[in-house]
Short mmCIF file of C-alpha atoms in Angstrom, two decimals:
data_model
loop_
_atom_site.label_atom_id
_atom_site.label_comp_id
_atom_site.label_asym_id
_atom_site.label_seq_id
_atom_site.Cartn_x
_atom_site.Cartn_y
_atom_site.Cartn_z
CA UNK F 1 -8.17 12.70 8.82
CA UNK F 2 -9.40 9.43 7.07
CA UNK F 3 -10.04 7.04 9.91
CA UNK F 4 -10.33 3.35 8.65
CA UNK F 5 -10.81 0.75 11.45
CA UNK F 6 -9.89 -3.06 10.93
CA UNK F 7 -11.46 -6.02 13.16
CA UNK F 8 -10.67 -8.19 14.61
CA UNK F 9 -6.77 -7.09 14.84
CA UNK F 10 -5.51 -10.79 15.45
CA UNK F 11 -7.04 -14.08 14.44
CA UNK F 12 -6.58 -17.57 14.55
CA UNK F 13 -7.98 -20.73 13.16
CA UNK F 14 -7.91 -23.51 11.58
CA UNK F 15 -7.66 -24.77 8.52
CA UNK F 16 -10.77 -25.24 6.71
CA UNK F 17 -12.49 -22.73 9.14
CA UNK F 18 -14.71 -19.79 7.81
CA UNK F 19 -13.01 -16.41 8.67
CA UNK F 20 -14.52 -12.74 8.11
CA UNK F 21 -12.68 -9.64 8.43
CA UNK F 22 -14.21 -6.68 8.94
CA UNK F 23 -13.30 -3.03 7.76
CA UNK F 24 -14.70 0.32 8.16
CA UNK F 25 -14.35 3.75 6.90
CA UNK F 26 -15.78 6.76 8.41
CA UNK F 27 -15.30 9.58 5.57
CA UNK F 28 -17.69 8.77 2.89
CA UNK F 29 -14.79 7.17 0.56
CA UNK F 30 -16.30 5.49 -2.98
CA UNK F 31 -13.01 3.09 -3.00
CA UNK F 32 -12.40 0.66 -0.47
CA UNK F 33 -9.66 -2.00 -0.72
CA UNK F 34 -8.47 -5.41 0.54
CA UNK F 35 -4.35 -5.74 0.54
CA UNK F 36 -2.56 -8.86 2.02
CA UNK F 37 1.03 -8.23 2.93
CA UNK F 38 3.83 -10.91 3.33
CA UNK F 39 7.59 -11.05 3.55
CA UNK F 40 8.94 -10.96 0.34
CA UNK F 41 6.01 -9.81 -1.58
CA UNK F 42 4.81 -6.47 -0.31
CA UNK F 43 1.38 -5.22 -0.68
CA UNK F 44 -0.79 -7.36 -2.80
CA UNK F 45 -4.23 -6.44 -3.94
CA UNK F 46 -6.76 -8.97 -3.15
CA UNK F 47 -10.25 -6.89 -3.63
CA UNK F 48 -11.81 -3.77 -4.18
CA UNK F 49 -14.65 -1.94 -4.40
CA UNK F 50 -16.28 1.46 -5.98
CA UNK F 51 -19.42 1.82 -4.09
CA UNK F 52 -22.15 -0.66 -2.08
CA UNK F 53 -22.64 -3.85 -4.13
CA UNK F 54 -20.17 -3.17 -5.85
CA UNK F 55 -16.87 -5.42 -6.54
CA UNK F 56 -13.68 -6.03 -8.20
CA UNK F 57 -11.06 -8.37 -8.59
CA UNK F 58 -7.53 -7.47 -7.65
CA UNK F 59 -4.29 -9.41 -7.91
CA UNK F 60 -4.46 -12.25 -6.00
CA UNK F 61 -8.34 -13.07 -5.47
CA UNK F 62 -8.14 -16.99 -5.61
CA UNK F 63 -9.52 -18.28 -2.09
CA UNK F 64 -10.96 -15.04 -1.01
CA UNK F 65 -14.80 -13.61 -1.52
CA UNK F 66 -15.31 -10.01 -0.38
CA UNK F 67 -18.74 -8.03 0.22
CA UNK F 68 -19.34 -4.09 0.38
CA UNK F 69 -22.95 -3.75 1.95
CA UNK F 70 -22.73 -0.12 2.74
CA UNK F 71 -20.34 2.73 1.60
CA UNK F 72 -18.72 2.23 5.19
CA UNK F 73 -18.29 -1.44 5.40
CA UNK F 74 -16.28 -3.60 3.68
CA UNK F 75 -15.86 -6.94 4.59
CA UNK F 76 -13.24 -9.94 3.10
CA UNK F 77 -14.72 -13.91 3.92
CA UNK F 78 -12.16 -17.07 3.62
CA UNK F 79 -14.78 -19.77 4.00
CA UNK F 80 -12.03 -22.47 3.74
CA UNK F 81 -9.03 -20.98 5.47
CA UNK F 82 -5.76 -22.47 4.10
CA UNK F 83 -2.37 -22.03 5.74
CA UNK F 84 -1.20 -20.39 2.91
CA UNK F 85 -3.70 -17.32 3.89
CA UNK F 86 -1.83 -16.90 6.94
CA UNK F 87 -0.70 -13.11 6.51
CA UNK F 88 -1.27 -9.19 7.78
CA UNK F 89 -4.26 -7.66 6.11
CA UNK F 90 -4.77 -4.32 5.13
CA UNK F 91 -7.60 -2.47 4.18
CA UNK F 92 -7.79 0.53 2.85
CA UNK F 93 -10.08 3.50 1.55
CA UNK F 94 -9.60 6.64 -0.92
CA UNK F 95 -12.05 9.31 -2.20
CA UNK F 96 -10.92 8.31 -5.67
CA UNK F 97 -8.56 6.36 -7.77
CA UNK F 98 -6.50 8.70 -8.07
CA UNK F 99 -6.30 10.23 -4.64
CA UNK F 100 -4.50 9.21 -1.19
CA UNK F 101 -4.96 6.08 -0.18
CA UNK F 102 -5.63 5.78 4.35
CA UNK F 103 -4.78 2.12 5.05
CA UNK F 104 -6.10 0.38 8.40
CA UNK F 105 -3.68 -0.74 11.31
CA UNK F 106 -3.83 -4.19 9.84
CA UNK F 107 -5.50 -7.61 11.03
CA UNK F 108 -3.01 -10.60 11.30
CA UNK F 109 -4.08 -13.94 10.37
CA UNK F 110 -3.10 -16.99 11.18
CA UNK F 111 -3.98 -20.66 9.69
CA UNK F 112 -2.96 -23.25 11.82
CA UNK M 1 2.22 -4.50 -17.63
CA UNK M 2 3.12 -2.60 -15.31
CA UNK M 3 5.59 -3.47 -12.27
CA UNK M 4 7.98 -1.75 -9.66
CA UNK M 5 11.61 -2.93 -8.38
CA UNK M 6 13.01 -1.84 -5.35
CA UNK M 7 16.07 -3.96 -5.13
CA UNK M 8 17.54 -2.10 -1.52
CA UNK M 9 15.14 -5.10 0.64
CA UNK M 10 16.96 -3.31 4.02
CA UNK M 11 19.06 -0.15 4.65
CA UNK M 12 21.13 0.67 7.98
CA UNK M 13 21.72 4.24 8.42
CA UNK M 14 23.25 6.58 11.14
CA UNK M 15 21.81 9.35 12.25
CA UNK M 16 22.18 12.50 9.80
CA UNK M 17 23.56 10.26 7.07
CA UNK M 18 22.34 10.44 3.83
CA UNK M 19 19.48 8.37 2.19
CA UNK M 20 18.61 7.20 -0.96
CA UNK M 21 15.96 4.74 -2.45
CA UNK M 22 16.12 3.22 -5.67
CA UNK M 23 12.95 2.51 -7.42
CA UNK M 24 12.80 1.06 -11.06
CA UNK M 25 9.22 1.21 -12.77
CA UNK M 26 7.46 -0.53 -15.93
CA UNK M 27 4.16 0.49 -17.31
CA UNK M 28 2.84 1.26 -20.92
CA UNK M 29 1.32 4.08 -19.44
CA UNK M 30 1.33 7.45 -18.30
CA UNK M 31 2.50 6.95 -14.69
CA UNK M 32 1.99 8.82 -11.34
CA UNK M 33 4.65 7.70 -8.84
CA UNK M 34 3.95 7.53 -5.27
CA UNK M 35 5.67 6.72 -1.80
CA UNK M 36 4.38 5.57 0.79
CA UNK M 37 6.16 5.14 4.73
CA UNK M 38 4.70 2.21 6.97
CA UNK M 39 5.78 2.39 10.86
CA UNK M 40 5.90 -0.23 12.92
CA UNK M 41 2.40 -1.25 13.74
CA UNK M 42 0.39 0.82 11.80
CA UNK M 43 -1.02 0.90 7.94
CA UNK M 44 1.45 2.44 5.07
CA UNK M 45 0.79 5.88 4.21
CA UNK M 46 0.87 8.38 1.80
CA UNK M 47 4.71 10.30 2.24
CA UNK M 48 4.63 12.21 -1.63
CA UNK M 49 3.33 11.50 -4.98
CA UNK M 50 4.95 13.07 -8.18
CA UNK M 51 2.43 13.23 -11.37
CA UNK M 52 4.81 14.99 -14.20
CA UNK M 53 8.42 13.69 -14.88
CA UNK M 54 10.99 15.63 -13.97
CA UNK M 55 9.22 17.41 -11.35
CA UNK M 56 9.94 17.01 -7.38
CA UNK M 57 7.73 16.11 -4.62
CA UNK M 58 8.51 16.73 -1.11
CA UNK M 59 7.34 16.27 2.34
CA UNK M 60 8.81 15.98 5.75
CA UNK M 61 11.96 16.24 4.66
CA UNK M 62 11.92 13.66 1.62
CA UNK M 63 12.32 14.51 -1.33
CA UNK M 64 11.15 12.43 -4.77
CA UNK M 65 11.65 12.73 -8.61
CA UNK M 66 10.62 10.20 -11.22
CA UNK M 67 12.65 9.92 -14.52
CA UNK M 68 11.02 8.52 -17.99
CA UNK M 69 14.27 8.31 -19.82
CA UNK M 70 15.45 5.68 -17.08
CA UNK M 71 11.99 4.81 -15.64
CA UNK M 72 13.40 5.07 -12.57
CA UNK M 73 11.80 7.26 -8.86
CA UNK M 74 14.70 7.96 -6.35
CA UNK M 75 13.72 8.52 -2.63
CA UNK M 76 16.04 10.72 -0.69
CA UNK M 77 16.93 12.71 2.46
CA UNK M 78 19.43 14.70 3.52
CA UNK M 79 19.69 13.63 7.33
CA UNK M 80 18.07 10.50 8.47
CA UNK M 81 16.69 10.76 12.38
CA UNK M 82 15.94 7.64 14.00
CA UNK M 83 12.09 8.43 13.72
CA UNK M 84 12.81 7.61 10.05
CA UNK M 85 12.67 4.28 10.50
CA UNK M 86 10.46 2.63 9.07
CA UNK M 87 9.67 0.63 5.42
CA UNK M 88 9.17 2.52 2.25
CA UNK M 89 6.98 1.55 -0.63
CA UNK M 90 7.29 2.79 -3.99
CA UNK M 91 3.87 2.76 -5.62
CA UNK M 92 3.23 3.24 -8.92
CA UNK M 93 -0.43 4.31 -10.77
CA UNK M 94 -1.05 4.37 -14.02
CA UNK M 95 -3.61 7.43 -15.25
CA UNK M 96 -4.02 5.92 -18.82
CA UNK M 97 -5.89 3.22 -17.00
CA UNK M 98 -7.75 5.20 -14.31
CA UNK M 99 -5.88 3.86 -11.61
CA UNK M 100 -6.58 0.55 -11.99
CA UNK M 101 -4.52 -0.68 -9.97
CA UNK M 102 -1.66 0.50 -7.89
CA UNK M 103 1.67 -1.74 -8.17
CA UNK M 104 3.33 -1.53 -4.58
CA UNK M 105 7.34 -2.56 -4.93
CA UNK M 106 8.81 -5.26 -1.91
CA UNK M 107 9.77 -2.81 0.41
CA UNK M 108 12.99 -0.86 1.59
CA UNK M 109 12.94 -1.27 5.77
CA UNK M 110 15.11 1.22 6.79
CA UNK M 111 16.94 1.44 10.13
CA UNK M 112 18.70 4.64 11.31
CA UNK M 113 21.10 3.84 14.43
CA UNK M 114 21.37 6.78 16.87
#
């Protein structure tokens, strides 16, 4: 089974502070994804990626930068953390676009 | 564009009742309808995906159809357990644009009361 592993799971700081999450996938996947989730909203795609070096914009990219160094590791950077970023992250991997998409456990967020 | 409804934000169940999920869909497209279950805790995953109108998808249970004519995907189940609790996403893809982009709806959280 897909095994997709989130750190750190929980993180605090403060506003203005430089955050990176970091995400990896162990099964060789060419799509890897960033998702914030909040109340009200759902899922919400932030960034994702086809391969190493590559990137693409999702649905709600403003305040976020993402980098895919290797086909395992995909990383999301807030290098001015707002409170409004406070939220559960999700990434997430799939073979294709079209396939099943394995989600990590999460990494919560919070802005203070 | 494209866009999903779920209006049902929360449903309370007993055990063995009946369930059903509403899920309204937009797209210009030809869609492939998903949903996905996320447990307390962990990451949403995949529970069926139905590619052709009209046609059923099933797992664990759960049982899913899409219709074009009222762009609407149902969720059901015949007997709810408590392990069924959980929140469901419908998730829609559209093919005409190589899966762009998937459109996740709000959320149903479902609670079945033993």
């Amino acid at each position: 089974e897909a095994a997709v592993t989130q750190s750190p799971r929980n993180k605090v700081t403060v506003t203005g502070g430089n955050v990176t999450l970091s995400c990896r996938q162990t099964n060789s996947h060419n799509y890897m994804y960033w998702y914030r989730q909040d109340t009200g909203h759902g899922l919400r795609l932030i960034h994702y990626s086809y391969g190493a070096g590559n990137l693409q914009i999702g649905d709600v990219p403003d305040g976020y930068k993402a980098t895919r160094t290797t086909q395992e590791d995909f990383f999301l950077l807030l290098e001015l953390a707002s409170p409004s970023q406070t939220s559960l992250y999700f990434c997430a991997s799939s073979e294709n676009r079209n396939t099943e998409v394995f989600f990590g456990k999460g990494t919560r967020l919070t802005v203070v | 564009g494209n866009s999903v409804t779920q209006m049902q934000g929360q449903v309370t169940l007993s055990e063995e009742e009946f369930l059903f999920i509403n899920c309204t869909y937009s797209t210009t497209g030809y869609p492939t309808l998903f949903w996905y279950v996320q447990y307390p805790g962990e990451g949403p995953q995949l529970l069926l995906k139905v590619t052709t109108a009209n046609n059923k998808g099933s797992s664990r249970g759960f049982e899913a159809t899409y219709d074009k004519g009222t762009t609407s995907f149902h969720l059901q189940k015949a007997s709810v357990q408590e392990s069924d609790s959980a929140v469901y996403y419908c998730v829609l893809g559209d093919r005409d644009t190589g899966y762009q982009n998937f459109y996740f709806g709000k959320g149903t959280s479902l609670t079945v009361i033993p």
